[in-house]
XYZ file of C-alpha atoms in Angstrom:
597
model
C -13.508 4.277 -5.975
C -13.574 5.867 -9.349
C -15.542 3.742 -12.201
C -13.285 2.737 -15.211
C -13.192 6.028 -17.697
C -15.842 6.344 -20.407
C -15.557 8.203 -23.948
C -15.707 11.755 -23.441
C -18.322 13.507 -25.040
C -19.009 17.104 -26.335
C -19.666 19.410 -23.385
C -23.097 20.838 -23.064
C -22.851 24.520 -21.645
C -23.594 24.503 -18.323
C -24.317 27.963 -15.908
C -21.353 28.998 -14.528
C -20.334 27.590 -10.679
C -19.162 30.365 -8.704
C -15.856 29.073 -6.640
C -14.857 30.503 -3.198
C -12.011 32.216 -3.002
C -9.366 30.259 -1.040
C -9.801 33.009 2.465
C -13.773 32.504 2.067
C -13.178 29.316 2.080
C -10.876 29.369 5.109
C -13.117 31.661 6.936
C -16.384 29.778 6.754
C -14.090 26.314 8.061
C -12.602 28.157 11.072
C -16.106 28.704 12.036
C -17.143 25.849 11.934
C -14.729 24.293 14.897
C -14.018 25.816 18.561
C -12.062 29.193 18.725
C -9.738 27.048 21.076
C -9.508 24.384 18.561
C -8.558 26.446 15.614
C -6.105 28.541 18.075
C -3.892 25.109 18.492
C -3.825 24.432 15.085
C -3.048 27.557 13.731
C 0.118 27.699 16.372
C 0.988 24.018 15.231
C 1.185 25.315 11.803
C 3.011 28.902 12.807
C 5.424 26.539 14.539
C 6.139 24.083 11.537
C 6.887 27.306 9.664
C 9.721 27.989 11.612
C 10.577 24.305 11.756
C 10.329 24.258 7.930
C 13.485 26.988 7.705
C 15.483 25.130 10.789
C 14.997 22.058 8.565
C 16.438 24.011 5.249
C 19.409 24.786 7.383
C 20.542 20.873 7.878
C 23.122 19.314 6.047
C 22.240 15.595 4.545
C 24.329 13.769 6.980
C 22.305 15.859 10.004
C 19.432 14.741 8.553
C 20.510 11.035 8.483
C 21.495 11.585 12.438
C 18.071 13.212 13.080
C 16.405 9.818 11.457
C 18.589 7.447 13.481
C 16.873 9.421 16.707
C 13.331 8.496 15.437
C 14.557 4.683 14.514
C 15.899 4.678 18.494
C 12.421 6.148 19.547
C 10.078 3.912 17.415
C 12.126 0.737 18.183
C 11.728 1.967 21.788
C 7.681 2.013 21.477
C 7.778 -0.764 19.239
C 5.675 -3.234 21.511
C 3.744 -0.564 22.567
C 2.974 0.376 19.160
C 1.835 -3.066 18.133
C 0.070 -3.939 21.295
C -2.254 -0.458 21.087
C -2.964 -1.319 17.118
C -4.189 -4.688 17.825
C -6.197 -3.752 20.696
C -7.898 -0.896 18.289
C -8.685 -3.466 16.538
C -10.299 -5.834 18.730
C -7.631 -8.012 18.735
C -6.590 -9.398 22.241
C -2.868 -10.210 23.355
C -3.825 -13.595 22.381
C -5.284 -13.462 18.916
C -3.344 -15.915 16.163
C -3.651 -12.414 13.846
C -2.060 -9.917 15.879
C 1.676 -10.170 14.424
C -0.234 -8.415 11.293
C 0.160 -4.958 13.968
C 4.232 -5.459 14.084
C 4.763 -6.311 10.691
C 2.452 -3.292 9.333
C 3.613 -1.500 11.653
C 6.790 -0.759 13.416
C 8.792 -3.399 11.456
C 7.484 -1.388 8.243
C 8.214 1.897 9.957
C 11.790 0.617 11.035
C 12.289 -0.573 7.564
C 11.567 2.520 5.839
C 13.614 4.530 7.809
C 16.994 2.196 7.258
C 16.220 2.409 3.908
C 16.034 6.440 3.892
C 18.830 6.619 5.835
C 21.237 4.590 3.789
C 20.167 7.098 0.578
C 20.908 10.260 2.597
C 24.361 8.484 3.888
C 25.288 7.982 0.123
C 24.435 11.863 -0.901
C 25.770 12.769 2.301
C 28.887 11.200 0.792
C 28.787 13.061 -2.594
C 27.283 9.656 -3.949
C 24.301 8.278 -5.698
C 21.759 6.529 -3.965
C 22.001 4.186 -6.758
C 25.650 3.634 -6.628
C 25.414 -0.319 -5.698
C 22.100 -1.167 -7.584
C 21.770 -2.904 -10.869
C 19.698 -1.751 -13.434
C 18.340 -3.604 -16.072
C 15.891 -3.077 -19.034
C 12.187 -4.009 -18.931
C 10.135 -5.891 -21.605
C 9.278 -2.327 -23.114
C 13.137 -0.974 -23.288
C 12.369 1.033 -19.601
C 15.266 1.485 -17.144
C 14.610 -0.929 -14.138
C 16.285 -0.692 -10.773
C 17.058 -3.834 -9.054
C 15.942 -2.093 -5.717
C 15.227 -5.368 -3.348
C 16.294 -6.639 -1.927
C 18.132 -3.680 -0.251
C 20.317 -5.081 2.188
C 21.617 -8.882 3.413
C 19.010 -8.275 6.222
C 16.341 -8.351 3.532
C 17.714 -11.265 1.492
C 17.598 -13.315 4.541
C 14.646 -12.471 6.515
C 12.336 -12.033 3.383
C 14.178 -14.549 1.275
C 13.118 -15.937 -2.441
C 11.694 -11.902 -3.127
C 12.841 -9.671 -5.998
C 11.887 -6.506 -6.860
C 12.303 -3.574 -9.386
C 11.103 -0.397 -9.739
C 10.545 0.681 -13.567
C 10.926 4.011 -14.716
C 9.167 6.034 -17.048
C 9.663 5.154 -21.217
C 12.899 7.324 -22.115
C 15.174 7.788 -18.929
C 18.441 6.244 -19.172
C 20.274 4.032 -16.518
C 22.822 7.494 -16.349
C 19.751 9.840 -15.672
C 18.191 7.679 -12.923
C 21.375 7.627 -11.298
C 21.951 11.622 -11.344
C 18.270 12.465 -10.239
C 17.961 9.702 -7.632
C 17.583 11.889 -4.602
C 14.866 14.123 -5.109
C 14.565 17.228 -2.868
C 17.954 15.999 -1.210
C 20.234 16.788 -4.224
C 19.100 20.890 -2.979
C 18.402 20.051 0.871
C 18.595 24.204 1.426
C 15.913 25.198 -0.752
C 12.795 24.377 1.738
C 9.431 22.688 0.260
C 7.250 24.362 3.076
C 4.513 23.443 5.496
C 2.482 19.867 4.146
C -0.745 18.639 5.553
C -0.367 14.777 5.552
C -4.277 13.237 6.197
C -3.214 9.499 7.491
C -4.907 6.608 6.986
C -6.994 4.815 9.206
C -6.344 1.424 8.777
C -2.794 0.356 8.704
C -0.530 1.869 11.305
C 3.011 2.482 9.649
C 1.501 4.466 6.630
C 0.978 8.019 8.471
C 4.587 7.699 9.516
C 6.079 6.650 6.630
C 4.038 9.670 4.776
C 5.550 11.796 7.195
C 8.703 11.189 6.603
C 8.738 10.962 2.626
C 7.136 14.402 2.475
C 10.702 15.502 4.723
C 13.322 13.747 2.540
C 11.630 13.295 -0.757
C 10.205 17.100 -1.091
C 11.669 18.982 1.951
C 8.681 19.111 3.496
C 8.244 19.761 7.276
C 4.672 18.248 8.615
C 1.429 18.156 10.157
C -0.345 15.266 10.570
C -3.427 14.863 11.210
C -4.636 11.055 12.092
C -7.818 9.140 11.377
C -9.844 9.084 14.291
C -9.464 5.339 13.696
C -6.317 5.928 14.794
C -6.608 8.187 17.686
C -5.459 6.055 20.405
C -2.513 5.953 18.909
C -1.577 8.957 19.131
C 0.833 9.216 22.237
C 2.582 6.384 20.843
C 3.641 8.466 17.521
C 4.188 11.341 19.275
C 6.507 9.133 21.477
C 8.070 7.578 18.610
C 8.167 11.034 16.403
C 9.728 13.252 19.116
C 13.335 14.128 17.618
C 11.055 15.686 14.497
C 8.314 16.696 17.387
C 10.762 18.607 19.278
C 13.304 20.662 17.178
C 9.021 21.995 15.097
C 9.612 19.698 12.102
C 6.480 17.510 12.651
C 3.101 17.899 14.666
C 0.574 15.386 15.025
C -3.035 16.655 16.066
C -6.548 14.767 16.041
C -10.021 15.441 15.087
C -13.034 14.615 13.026
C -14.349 16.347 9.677
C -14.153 19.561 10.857
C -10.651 19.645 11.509
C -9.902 17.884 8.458
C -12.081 21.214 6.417
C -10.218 23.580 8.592
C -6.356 22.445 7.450
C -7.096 21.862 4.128
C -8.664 25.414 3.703
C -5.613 27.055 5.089
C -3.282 29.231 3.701
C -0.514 27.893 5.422
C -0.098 24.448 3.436
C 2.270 23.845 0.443
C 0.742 20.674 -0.103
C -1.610 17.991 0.947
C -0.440 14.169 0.661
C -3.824 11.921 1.294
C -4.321 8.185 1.900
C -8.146 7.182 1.721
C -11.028 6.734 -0.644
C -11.676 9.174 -4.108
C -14.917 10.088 -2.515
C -12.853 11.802 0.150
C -10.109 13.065 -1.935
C -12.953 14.655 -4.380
C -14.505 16.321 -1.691
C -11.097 18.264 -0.691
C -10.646 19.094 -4.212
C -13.921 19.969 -5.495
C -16.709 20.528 -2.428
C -19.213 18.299 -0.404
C -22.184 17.632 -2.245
C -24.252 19.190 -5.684
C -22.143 22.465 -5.645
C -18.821 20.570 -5.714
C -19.916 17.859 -8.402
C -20.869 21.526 -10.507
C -17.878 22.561 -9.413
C -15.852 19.131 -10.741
C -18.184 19.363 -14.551
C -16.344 23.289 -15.207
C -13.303 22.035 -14.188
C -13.387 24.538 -11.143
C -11.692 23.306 -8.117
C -12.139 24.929 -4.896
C -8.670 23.859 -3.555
C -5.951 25.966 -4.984
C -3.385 23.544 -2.379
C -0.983 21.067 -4.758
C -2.323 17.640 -3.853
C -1.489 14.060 -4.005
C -3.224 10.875 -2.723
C -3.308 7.135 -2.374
C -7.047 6.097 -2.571
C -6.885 2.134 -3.436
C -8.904 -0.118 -5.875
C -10.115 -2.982 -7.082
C -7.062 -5.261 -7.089
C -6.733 -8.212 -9.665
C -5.506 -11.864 -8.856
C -4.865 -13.809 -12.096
C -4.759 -17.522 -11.373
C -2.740 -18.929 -14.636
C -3.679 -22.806 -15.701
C -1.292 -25.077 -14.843
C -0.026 -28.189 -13.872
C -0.367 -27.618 -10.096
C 0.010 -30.685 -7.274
C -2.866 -30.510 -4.153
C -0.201 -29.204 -2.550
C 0.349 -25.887 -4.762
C -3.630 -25.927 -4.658
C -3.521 -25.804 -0.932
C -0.629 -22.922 -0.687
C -2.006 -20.811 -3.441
C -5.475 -21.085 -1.997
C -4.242 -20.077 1.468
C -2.181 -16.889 -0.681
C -5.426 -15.617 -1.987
C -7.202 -15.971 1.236
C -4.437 -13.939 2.694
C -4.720 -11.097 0.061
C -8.434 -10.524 1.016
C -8.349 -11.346 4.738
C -5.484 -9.522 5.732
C -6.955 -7.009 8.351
C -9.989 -8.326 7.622
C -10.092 -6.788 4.524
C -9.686 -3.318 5.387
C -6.542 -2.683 3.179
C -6.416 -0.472 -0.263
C -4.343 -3.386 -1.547
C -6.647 -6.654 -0.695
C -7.178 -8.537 -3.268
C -10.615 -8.721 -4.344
C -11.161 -10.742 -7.650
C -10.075 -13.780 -8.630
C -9.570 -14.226 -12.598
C -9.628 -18.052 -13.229
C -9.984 -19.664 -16.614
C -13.174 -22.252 -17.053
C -10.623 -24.547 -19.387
C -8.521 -24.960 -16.248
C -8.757 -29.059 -15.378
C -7.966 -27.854 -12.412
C -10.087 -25.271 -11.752
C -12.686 -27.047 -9.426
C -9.879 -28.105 -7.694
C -8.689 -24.960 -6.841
C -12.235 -23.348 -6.182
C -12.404 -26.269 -3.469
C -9.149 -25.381 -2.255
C -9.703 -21.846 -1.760
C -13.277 -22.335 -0.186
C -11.512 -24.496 2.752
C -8.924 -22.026 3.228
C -11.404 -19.193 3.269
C -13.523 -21.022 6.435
C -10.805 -22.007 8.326
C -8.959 -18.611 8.688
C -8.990 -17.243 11.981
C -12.499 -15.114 12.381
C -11.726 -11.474 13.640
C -13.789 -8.097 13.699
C -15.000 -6.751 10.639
C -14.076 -3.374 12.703
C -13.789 -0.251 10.249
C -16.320 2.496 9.888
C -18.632 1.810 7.290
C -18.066 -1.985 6.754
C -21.289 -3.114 7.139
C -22.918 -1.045 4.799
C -20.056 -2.316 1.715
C -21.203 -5.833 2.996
C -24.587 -4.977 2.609
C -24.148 -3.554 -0.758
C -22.911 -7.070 -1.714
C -25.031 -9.018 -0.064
C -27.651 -7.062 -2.254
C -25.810 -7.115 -5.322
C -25.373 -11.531 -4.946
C -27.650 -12.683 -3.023
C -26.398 -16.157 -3.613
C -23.089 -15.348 -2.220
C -21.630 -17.879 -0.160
C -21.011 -16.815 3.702
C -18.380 -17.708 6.056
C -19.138 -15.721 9.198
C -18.727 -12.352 7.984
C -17.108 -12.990 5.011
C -18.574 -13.339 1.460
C -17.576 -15.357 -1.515
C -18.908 -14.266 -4.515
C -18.594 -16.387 -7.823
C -19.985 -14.777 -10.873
C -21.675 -17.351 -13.155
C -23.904 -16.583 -16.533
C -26.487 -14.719 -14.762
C -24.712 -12.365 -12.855
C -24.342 -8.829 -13.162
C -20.153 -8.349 -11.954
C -20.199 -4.362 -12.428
C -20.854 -3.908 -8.442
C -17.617 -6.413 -7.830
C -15.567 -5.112 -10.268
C -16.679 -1.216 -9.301
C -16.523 -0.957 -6.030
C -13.674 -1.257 -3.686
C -15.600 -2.964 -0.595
C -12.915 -2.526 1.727
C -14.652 -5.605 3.730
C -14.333 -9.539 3.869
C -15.568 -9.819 0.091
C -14.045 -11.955 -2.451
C -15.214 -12.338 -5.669
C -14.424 -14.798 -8.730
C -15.185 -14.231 -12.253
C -14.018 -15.997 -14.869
C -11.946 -15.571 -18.194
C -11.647 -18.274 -21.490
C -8.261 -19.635 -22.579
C -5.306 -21.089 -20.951
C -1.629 -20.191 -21.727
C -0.897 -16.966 -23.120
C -4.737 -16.626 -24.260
C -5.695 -16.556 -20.916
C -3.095 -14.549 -19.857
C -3.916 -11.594 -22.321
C -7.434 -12.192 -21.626
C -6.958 -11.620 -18.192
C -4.274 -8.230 -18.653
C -7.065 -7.015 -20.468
C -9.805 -7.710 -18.382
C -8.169 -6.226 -15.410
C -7.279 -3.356 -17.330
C -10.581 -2.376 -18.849
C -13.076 -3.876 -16.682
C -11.560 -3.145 -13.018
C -11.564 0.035 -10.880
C -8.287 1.741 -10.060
C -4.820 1.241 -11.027
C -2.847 0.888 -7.711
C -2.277 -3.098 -7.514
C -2.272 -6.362 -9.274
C -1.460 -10.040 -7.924
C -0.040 -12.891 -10.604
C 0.138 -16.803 -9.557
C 1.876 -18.556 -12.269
C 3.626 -21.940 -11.690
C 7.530 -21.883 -12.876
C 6.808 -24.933 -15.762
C 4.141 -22.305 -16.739
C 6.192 -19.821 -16.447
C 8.918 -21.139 -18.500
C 6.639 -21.881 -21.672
C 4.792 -18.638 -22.014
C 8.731 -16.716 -21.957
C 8.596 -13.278 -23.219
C 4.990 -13.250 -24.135
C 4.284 -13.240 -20.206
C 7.023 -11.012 -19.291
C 5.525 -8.606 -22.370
C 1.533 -9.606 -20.706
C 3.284 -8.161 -17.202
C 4.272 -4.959 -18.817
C 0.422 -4.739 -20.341
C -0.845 -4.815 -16.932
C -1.363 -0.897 -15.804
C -0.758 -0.966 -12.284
C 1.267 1.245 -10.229
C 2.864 -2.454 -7.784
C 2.403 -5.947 -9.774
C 3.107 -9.384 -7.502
C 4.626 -12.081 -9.302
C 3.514 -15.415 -7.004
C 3.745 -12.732 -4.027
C 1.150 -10.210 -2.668
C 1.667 -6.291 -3.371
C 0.935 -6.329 0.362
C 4.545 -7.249 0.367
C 5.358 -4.652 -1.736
C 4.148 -2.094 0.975
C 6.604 -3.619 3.023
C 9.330 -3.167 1.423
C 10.935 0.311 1.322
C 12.745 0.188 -1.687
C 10.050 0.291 -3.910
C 7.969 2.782 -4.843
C 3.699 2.630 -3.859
C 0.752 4.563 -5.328
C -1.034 4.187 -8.453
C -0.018 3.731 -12.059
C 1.058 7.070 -13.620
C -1.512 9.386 -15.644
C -4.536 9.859 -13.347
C -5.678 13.434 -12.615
C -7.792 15.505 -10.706
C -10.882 15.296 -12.878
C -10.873 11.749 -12.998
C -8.414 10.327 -9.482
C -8.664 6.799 -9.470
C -6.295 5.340 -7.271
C -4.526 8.230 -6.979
C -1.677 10.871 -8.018
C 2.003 10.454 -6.946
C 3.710 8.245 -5.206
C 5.463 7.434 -1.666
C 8.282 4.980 0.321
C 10.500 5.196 -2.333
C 13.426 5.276 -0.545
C 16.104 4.996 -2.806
C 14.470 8.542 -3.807
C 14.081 8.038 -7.036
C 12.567 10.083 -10.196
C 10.313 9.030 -13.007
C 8.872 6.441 -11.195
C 6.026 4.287 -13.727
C 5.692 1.371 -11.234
C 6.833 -1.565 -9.424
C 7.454 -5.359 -9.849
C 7.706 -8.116 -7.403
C 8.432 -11.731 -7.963
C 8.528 -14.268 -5.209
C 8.639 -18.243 -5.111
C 5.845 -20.135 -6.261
C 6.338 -22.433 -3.850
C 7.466 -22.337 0.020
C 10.524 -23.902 1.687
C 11.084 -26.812 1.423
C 9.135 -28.092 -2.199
C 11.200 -24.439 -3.323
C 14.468 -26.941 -3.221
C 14.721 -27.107 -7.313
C 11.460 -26.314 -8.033
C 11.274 -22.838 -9.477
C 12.573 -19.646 -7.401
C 13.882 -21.209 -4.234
C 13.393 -19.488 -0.786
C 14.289 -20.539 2.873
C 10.625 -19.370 3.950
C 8.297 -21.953 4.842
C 4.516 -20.515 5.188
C 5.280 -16.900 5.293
C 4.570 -15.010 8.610
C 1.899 -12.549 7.065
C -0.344 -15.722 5.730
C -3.732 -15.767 7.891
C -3.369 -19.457 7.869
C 0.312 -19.432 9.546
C 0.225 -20.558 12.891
C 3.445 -19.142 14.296
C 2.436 -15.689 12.576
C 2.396 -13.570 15.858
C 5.377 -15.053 17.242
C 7.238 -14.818 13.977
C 6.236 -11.068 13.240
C 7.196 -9.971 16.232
C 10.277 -11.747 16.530
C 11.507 -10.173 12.677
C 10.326 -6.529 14.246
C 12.858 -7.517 17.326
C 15.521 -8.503 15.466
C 15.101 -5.027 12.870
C 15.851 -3.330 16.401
C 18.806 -5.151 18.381
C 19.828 -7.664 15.619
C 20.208 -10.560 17.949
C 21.402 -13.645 15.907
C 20.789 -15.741 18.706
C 17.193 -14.624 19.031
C 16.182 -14.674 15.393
C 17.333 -18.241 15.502
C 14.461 -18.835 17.621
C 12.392 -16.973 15.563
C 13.660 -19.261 12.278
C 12.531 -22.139 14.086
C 9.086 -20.957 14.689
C 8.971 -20.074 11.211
C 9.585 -23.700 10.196
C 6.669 -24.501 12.430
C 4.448 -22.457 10.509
């Protein structure tokens, strides 16, 4: 991760860097890798040229019949899809954990693929994709869509959420309803060949990558996976094959090389990324001292159009309140689930806790949330590189608490917090620092801390009680539009906001190649809008049933994606089942494992 930006000062002259032109560049990579190995990718990408102009020749409503094909295939490797994940994972058929594989995965696929469809059936139909969604104004004056929920299946499955999707200071309600679309609203006028470099940790996001860079910018694919995900790969082929078949996708493997090879060649219109800055810089600029010289002139050696989503630091601010043991117990469990979630290897886990020292409560909750962070279910700490973050922090707070493989770090006095609020451990870390005040000083405090002192813009977490809530009024709605983050949870997780295809994900708007942060650009999306600045999800403080006229009410007990739930595997893979054959009668039994929860 990127540090937070410092004052710019006069540049000294510095000798010249000498950049490779982009076909010395692509000769010394194809070197580099087997002549048989460069041979397949080169006819991949010679065939996804042709697929790019059979894909320019589809109307809309083709397009929408092409991605009901792909929702029939991935619903048909669904279980297969899930089981292979967890397994990758060292999770066995058994683990309490492993219904984190179908929701992050095929349920999230199957999601985002309703979603798309339903936009290309309204511009199909000479509509907007915005026809049926309300738009409202934001603290700051900004247009914001209404876009979840999306559909009744939403409301009721993921009940009690809300979310918008604000637009950029000066577009009206009118002009978000023309543009919505994107590359749709010209389907004939093709966007090319893209190289789409897939994440390695959670399973749905290559997919859904895939398919943004077809509808959003007319972009046919080639995707090449993490080799974290390489067992995977017959199951996306299997579940990709109507865009496999007809040359609008290809899916190949392979380490570093390969990954130097494609994004050297000529033959990309873009690259989409999801990873860490480190990675994205050394695409752009070069490995090593001649790409950092390279990065001071302002000399990239890519000449490719690139976007990426590389993660951050993410923020949870715990307002004071008046909380009951019980909201201490729930909110605890919430926070443990932000950092815990596949074991911590998400862009979006939360990693520091912002709690006020003039909370009477605040010892309470500290208790609260060390209980729920031992009694989570322990699981591999299983991506590359893990245990060197760990050992960073271990060596950074040596006093950290440790729960197996876990590490609770609580900044007092005497601590240095520059490592926790710098780095983006990507590992079982959780960290709590502390800001003075309660009400809306501590909530401005906070904003601002986040803001200035924390790495990365791409997500921030809010728990506020609904008495709380109430008081504060506009000064916290006008705190939430402070916070510069591209997704902001309201008593919910932004891993929910991943989830749900209607809103947009990447990082807040303004980063660039010099300086990357979390990112440039953004993907899901589905209602295909333009001018996206960010979104905003609210959920219930509390779950079924102390939501019954408490606050924001929901039907959901303990949510299915809480470590702590123990129905969660049952539950996750019965909401995947009933995204695929809608069976009332079977997501009654689902229900009623929920309630067990």
């Amino acid at each position: 991760m990127s540090t937070p930006a410092q004052p710019k000062k006069p540049a000294a002259k510095k000798p010249a860097t000498k950049t490779p032109t982009a076909k010395a560049r692509a000769s010394k990579t194809a070197s580099a890798i087997a002549p048989e190995i460069r041979d397949a990718l080169d006819a991949d990408i010679a065939s996804l040229e042709m697929g790019s102009k059979i894909w320019s020749t589809l109307t809309v409503a083709q397009r929408a019949t092409v991605l009901g094909h792909v929702r029939e295939a991935v619903a048909k490797n669904a279980a297969e899809w899930a089981r292979t994940a967890a397994a990758s994972k060292g999770l066995d058929e058994q683990h309490p954990l492993r219904g984190e594989e179908w929701l992050a995965g095929p349920y999230a696929t199957l999601a985002g693929i309703d979603a798309l469809i339903s936009s290309l059936d309204a511009i199909a139909a000479g509509e907007s994709p915005l026809k049926n969604v309300r738009t409202s104004l934001a603290p700051t004056g900004q247009v914001a869509v209404q876009a979840y929920p999306a559909t009744k299946t939403d409301a009721l499955l993921l009940n009690g959420f809300t979310g918008e999707v604000w637009l950029k200071p000066g577009v009206t309600a009118d002009q978000a309803r023309r543009r919505a679309g994107l590359a749709q609203l010209n389907p004939t006028a093709g966007g090319g060949v893209g190289l789409v470099l897939g994440a390695g940790n959670v399973t749905s996001i290559p997919i859904l990558d895939v398919l943004y860079e077809l509808i959003a910018f007319n972009r046919v694919a080639l995707l090449k996976l993490n080799p974290t995900q390489d067992s995977l790969l017959t199951v996306f082929r299997k579940a990709l094959q109507p865009l496999i078949e007809p040359g609008f996708v290809r899916i190949v493997t392979g380490a570093g090389d390969v990954g130097a090879y494609l994004t050297a060649h000529p033959g990309f219109s873009h690259i989409h990324i999801t990873g860490s800055a480190v990675t994205f810089d050394t695409i752009v600029w070069g490995p090593g001292a001649a790409g950092q010289k390279r990065k001071q002139t302002g000399k990239p050696q890519l000449t490719t159009p690139i976007t990426g989503e590389l993660g951050g630091v993410a923020p949870i601010i715990v307002v004071p309140g008046p909380w009951t043991q019980a909201d201490l117990d729930y909110q605890a469990e919430h926070v443990v689930t932000m950092r815990l979630q596949n074991s911590g290897h998400i862009c979006i886990s939360g990693q520091v806790v912002i709690i006020s020292p003039d909370w009477k409560q605040k010892d309470d909750f500290l208790a609260a949330l060390r209980r729920a962070y031992a009694k989570a279910p322990q699981r591999p700490v299983w991506y590359p590189n893990s245990d060197t973050k760990l050992a960073i922090a271990r060596e950074a707070y040596p006093d950290a608490e440790q729960y197996g493989p876990r590490l609770l770090v609580e900044i007092d006095g005497t601590d240095d917090a520059a490592t926790l609020e710098t780095t983006e451990f990507f590992a079982p870390v959780l960290g709590i620092v502390e800001v003075d005040g309660t009400g809306q000083q501590f909530v401005d405090g906070a904003v601002a801390y986040a803001n200035e002192r924390l790495a990365g813009t791409l997500g921030a977490n809010i728990l506020i009680d609904p008495v709380t809530e109430a008081e504060l009024g506009d000064g916290f709605e006008r705190a939430v539009a402070d916070l510069h983050y591209g997704n902001i949870a309201i008593n919910g997780w932004t891993g929910f906001s991943f989830v749900a295809p209607t809103l947009s994900w990447g990082a807040f708007p303004g980063h660039t190649l010099e300086d990357v942060g979390s990112g440039i650009g953004i993907v899901h999306n589905a209602l295909l809008l333009d001018d996206v600045e960010r979104s905003v999800l609210r959920g219930p403080f509390r779950p079924f049933p102390r939501s019954v006229g408490r606050g924001r009410f929901s039907i959901l007990p303990k949510p299915p994606w809480f470590v702590t739930s123990r129905t969660s595997a049952e539950v996750s893979e019965g909401f995947t089942r009933f995204m695929i054959d809608r069976n009332l009668a079977r997501l009654a039994k689902t229900l009623g494992a929920a309630l067990r929860s």
